[in-house]
Coordinates of N, CA and C in Angstrom, one line a residue:
X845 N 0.8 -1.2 0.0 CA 0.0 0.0 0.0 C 0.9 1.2 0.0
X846 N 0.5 2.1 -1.0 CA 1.6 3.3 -0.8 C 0.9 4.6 0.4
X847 N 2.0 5.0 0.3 CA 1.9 6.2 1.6 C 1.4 7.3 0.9
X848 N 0.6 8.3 1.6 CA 0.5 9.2 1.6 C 0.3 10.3 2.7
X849 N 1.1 11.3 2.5 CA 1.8 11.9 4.2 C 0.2 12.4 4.1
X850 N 0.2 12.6 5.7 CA -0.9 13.3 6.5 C -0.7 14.7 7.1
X851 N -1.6 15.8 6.2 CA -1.7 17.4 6.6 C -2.2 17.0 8.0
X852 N -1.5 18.0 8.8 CA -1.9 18.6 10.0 C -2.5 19.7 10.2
X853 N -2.7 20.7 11.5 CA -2.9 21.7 11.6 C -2.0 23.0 10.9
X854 N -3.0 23.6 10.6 CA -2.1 25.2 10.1 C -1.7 26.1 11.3
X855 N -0.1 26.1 10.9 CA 0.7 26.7 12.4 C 0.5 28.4 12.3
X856 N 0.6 28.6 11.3 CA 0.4 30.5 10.7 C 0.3 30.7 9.7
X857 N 0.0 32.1 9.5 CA -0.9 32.4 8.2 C -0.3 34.2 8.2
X858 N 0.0 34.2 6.9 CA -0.2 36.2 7.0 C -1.0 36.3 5.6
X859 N -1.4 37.5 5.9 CA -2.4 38.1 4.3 C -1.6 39.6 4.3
X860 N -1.2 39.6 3.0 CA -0.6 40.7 2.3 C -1.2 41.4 1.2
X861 N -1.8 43.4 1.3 CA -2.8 43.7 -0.2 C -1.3 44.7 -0.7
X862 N -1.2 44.2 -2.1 CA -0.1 45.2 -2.4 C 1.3 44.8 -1.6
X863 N 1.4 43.7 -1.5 CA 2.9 43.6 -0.8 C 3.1 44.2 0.8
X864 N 2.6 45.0 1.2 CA 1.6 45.3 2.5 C 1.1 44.4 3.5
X865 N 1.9 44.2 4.5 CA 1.3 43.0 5.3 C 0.2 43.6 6.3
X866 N -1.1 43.0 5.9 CA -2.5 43.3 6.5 C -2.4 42.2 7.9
X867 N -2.0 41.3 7.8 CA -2.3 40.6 9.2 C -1.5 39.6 9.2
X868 N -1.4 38.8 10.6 CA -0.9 37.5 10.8 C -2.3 36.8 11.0
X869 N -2.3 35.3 11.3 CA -3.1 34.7 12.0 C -4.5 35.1 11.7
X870 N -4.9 35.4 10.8 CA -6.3 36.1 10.7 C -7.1 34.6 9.6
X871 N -8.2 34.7 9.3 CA -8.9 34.1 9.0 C -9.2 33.9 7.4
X872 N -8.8 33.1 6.7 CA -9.0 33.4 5.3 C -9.5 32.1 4.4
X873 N -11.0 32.3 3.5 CA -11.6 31.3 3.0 C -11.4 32.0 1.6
X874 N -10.5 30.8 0.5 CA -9.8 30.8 -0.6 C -10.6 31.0 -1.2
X875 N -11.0 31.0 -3.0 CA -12.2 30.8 -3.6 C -12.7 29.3 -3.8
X876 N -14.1 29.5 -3.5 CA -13.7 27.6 -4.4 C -14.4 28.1 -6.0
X877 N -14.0 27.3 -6.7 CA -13.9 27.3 -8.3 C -14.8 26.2 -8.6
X878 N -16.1 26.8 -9.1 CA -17.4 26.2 -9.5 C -17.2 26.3 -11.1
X879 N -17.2 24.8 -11.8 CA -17.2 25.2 -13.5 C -18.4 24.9 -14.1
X880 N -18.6 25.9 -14.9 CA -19.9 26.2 -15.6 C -20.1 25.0 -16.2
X881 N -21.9 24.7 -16.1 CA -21.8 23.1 -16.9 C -23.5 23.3 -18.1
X882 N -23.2 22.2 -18.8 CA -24.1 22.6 -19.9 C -24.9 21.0 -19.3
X883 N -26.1 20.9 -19.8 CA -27.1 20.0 -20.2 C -27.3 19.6 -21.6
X884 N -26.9 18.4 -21.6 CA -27.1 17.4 -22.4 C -27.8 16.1 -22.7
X885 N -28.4 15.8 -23.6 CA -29.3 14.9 -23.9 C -28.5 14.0 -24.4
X886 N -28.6 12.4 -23.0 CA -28.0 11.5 -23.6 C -28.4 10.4 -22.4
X887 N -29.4 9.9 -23.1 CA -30.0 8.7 -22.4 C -30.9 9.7 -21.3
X888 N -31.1 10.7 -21.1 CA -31.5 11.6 -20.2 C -30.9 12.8 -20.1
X889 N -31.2 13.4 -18.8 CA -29.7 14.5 -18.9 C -28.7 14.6 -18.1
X890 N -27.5 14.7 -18.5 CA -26.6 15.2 -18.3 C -25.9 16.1 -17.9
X891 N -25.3 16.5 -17.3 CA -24.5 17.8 -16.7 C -23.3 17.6 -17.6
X892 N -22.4 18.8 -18.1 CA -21.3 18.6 -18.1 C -20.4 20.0 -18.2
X893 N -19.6 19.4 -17.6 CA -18.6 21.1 -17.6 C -18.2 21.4 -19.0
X894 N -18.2 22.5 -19.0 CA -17.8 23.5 -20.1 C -16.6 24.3 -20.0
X895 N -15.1 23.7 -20.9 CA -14.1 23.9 -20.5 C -13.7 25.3 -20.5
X896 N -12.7 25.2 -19.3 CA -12.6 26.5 -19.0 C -13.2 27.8 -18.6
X897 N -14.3 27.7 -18.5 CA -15.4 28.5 -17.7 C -16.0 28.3 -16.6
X898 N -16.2 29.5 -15.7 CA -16.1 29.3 -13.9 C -17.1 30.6 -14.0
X899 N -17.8 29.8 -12.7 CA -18.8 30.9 -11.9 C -17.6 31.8 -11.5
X900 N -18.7 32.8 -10.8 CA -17.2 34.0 -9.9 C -16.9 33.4 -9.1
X901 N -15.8 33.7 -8.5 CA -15.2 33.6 -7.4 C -15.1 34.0 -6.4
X902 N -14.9 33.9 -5.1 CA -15.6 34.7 -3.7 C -14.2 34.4 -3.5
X903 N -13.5 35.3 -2.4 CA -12.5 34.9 -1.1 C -13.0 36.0 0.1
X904 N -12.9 35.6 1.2 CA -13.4 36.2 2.9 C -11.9 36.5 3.6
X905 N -11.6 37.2 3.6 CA -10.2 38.2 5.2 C -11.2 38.0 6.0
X906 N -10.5 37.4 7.5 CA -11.2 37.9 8.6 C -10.4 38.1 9.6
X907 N -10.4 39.3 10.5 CA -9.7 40.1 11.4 C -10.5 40.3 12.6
X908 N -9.6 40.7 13.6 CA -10.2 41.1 14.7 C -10.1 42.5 14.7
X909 N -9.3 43.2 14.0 CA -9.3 44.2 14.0 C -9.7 45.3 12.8
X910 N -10.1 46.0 13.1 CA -10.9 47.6 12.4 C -10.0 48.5 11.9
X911 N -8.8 48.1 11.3 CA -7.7 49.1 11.7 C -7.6 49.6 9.9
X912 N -6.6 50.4 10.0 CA -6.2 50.7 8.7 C -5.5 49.8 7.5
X913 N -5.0 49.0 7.5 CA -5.1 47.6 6.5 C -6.1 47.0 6.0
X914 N -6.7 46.4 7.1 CA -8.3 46.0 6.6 C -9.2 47.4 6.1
X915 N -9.1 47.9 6.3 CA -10.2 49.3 5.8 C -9.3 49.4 3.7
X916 N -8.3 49.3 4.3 CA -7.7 49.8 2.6 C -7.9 48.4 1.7
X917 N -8.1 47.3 2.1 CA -8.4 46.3 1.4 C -10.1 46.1 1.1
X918 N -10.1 47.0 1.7 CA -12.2 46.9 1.8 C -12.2 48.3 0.6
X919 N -10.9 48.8 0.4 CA -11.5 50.2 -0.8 C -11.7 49.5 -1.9
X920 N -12.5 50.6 -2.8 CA -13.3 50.1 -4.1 C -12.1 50.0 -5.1
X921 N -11.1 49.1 -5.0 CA -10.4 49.3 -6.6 C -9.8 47.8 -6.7
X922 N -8.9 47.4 -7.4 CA -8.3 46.1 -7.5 C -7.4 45.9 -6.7
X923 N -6.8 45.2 -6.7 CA -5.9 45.0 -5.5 C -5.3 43.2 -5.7
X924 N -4.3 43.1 -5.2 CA -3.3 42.3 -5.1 C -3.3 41.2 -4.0
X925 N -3.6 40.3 -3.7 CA -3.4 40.1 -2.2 C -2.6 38.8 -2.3
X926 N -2.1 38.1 -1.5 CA -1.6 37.1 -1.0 C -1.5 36.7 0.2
X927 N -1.9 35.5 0.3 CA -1.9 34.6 1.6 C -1.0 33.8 1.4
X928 N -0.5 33.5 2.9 CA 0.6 32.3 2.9 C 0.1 32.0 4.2
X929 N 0.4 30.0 4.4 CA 0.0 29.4 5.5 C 1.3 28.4 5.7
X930 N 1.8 28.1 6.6 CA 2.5 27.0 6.6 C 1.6 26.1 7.9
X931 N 1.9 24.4 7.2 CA 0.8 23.7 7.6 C 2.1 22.5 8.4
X932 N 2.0 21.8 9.7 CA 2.1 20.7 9.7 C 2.4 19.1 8.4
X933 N 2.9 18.3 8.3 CA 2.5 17.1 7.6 C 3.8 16.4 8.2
X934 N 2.9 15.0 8.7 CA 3.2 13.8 9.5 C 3.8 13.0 7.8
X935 N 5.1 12.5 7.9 CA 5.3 11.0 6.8 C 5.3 10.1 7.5
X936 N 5.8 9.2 7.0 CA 5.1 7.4 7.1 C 6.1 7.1 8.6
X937 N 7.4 8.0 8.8 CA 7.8 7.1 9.8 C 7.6 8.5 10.9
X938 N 6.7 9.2 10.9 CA 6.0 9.6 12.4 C 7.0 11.2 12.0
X939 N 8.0 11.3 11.4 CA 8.9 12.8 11.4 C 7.6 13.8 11.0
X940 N 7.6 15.1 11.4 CA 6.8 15.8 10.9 C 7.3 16.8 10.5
X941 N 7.1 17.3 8.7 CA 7.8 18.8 8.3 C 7.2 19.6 8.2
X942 N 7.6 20.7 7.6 CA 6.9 21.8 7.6 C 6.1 22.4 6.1
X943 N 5.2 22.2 5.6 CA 5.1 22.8 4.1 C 4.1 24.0 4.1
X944 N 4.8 25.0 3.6 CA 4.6 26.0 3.0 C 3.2 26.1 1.6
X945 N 2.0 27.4 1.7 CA 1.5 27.3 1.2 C 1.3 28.8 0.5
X946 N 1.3 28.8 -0.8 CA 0.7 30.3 -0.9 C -0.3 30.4 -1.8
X947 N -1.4 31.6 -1.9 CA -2.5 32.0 -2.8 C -2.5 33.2 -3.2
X948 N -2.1 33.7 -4.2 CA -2.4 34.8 -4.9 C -3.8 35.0 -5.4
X949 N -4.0 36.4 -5.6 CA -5.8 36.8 -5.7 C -5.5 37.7 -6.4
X950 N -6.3 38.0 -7.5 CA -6.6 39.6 -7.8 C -7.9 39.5 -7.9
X951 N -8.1 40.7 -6.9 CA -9.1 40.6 -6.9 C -9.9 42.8 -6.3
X952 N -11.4 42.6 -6.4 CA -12.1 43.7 -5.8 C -12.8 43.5 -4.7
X953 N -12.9 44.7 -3.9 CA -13.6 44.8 -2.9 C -15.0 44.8 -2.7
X954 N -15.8 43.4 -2.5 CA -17.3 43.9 -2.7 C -18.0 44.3 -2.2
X955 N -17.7 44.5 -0.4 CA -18.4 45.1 0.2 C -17.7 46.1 1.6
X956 N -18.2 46.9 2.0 CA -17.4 47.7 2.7 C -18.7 47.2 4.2
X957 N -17.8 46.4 5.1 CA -18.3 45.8 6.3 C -19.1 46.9 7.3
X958 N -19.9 46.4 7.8 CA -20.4 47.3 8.8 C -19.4 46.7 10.3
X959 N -19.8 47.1 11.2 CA -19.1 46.6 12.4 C -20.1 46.1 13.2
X960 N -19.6 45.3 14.3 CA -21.0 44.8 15.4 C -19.6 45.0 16.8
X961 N -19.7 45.8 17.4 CA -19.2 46.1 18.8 C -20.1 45.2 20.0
X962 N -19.6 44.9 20.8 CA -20.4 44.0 21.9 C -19.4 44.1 23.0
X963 N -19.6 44.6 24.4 CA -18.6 45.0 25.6 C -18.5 42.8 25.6
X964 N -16.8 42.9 25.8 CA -16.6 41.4 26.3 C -16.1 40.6 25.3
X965 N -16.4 41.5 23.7 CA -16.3 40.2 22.5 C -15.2 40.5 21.8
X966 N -14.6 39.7 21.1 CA -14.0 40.5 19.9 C -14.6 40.7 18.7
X967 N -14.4 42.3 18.3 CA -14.8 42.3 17.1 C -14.1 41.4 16.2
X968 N -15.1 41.1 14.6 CA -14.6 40.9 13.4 C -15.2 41.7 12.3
X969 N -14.1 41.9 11.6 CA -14.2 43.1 10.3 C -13.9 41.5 9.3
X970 N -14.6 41.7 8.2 CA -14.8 40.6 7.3 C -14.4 41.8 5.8
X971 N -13.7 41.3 5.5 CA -13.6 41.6 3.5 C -13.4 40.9 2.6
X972 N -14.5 41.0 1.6 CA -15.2 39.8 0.6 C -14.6 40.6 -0.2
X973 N -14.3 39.4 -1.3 CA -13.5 40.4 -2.0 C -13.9 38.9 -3.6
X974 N -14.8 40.1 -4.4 CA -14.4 38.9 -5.9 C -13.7 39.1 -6.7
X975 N -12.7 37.5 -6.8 CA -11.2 37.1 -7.4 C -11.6 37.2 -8.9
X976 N -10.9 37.5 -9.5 CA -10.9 37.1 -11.3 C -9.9 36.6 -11.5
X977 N -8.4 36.4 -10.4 CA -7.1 35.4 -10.7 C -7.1 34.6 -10.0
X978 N -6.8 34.0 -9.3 CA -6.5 33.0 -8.4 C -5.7 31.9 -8.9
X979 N -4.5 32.0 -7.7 CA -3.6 31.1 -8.3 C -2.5 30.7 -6.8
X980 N -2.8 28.9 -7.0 CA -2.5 28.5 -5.7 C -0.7 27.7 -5.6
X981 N 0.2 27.6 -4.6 CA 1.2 26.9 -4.7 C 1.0 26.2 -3.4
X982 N 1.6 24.6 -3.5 CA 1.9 24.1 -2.6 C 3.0 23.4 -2.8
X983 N 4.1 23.8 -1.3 CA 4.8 23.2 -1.4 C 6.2 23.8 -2.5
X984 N 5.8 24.7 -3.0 CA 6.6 25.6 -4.0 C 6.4 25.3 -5.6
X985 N 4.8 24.1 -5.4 CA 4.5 23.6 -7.0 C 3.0 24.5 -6.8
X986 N 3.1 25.1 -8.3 CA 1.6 25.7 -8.6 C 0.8 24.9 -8.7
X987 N -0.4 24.6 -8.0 CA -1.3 23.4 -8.2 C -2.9 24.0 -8.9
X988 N -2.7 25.5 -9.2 CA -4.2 26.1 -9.3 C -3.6 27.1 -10.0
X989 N -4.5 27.6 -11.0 CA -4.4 28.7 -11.6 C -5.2 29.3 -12.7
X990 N -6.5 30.2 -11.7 CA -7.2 30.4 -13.2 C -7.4 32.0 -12.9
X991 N -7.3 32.0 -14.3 CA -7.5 33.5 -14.4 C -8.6 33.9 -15.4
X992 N -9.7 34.4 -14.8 CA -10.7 34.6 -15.9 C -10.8 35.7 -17.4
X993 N -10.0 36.7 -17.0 CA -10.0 38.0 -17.9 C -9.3 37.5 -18.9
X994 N -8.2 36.5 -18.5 CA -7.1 36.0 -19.4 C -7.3 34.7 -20.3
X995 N -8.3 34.1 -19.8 CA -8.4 32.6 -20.3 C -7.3 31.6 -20.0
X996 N -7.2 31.5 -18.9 CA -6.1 30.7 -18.1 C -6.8 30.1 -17.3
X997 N -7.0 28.0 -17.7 CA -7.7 27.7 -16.4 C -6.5 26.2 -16.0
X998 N -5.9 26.6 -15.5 CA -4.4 25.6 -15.2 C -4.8 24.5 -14.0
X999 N -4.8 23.2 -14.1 CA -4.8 22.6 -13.3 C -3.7 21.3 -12.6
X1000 N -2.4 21.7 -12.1 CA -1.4 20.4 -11.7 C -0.5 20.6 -13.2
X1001 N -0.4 21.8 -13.6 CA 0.4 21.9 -14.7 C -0.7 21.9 -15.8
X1002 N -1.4 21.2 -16.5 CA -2.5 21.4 -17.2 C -3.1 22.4 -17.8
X1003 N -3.3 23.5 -19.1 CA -4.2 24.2 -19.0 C -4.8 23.9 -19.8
X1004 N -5.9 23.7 -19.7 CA -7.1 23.0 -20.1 C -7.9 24.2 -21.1
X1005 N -7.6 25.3 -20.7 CA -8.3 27.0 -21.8 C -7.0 26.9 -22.9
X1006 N -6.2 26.5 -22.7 CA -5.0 26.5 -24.0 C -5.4 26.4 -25.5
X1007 N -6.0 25.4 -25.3 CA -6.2 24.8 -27.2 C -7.9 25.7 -26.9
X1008 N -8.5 26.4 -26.2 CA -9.6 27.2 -26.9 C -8.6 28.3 -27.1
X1009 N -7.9 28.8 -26.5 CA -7.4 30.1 -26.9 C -6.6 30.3 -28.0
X1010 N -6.1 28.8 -28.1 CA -5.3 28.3 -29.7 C -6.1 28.7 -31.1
X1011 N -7.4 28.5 -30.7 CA -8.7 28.2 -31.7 C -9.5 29.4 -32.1
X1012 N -8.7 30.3 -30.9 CA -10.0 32.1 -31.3 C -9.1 32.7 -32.0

């Protein structure tokens, strides 16, 4: 049976807009990448994806804090951002290393948060932000990479929008 190492917990995290480090340890949900599917008649119907084309993309910052980073990532224009996590992973004979993760975004600001104050609690300031690039590394290998404006939909080396963009 072959091995495959086991992810652990995520030790840290920082989010950067513009090269600008916005935070450590803060809270961050990637896009997930939904691909557009057609219906087909065949024996019934069918679903099927339609290459290289993706719903939008969402990614969420989450902070405890209200401060001026988070406020400038919540302005109305494009922006740059990058996340990096380094995660735990156990191999087969119990050593545990360290792998490195990063996510690039380009992306805009969708909404400009309200706040909710409560004596006792911590605030969180949330910025939603929709991606048109997204592009993931693990481990120092690019494993994700789509970019909508460009027609780049890369998967594990793969780009799959190549031979349409060959064809227009």
């Amino acid at each position: 049976m072959a091995w495959k190492d086991i992810p652990s917990g995520v030790i840290a995290s920082t989010v950067y807009d513009e090269g600008k480090l916005v935070g450590r340890n803060l809270t961050c949900t990637l896009p997930e990448v939904t691909m557009l599917t057609a219906e087909l008649k065949a024996g019934g119907t069918v679903e099927a994806p339609i290459t290289g084309q993706v719903e939008a993309m969402e990614a969420t910052i989450t902070s405890a804090a209200a401060d001026a980073d988070m406020a400038a990532l919540n302005s109305p224009k494009a922006h740059t951002v990058e996340v990096r996590w380094v995660q735990d992973v156990m191999s087969n004979d119990g050593t545990m290393r360290q792998v490195g993760f990063k996510a690039f975004l380009r992306a805009n600001a969708k909404t400009i948060p309200g706040a909710s104050v409560e004596v006792g609690s911590v605030p969180e300031n949330e910025a939603t932000l929709g991606v048109t690039r997204y592009q993931l590394f693990a481990d120092g290998e690019e494993v994700l990479l789509i970019d909508q404006l460009n027609g780049i939909f890369k998967v594990n080396g793969t780009d799959y929008a190549a031979q349409i963009e060959a064809l227009l």
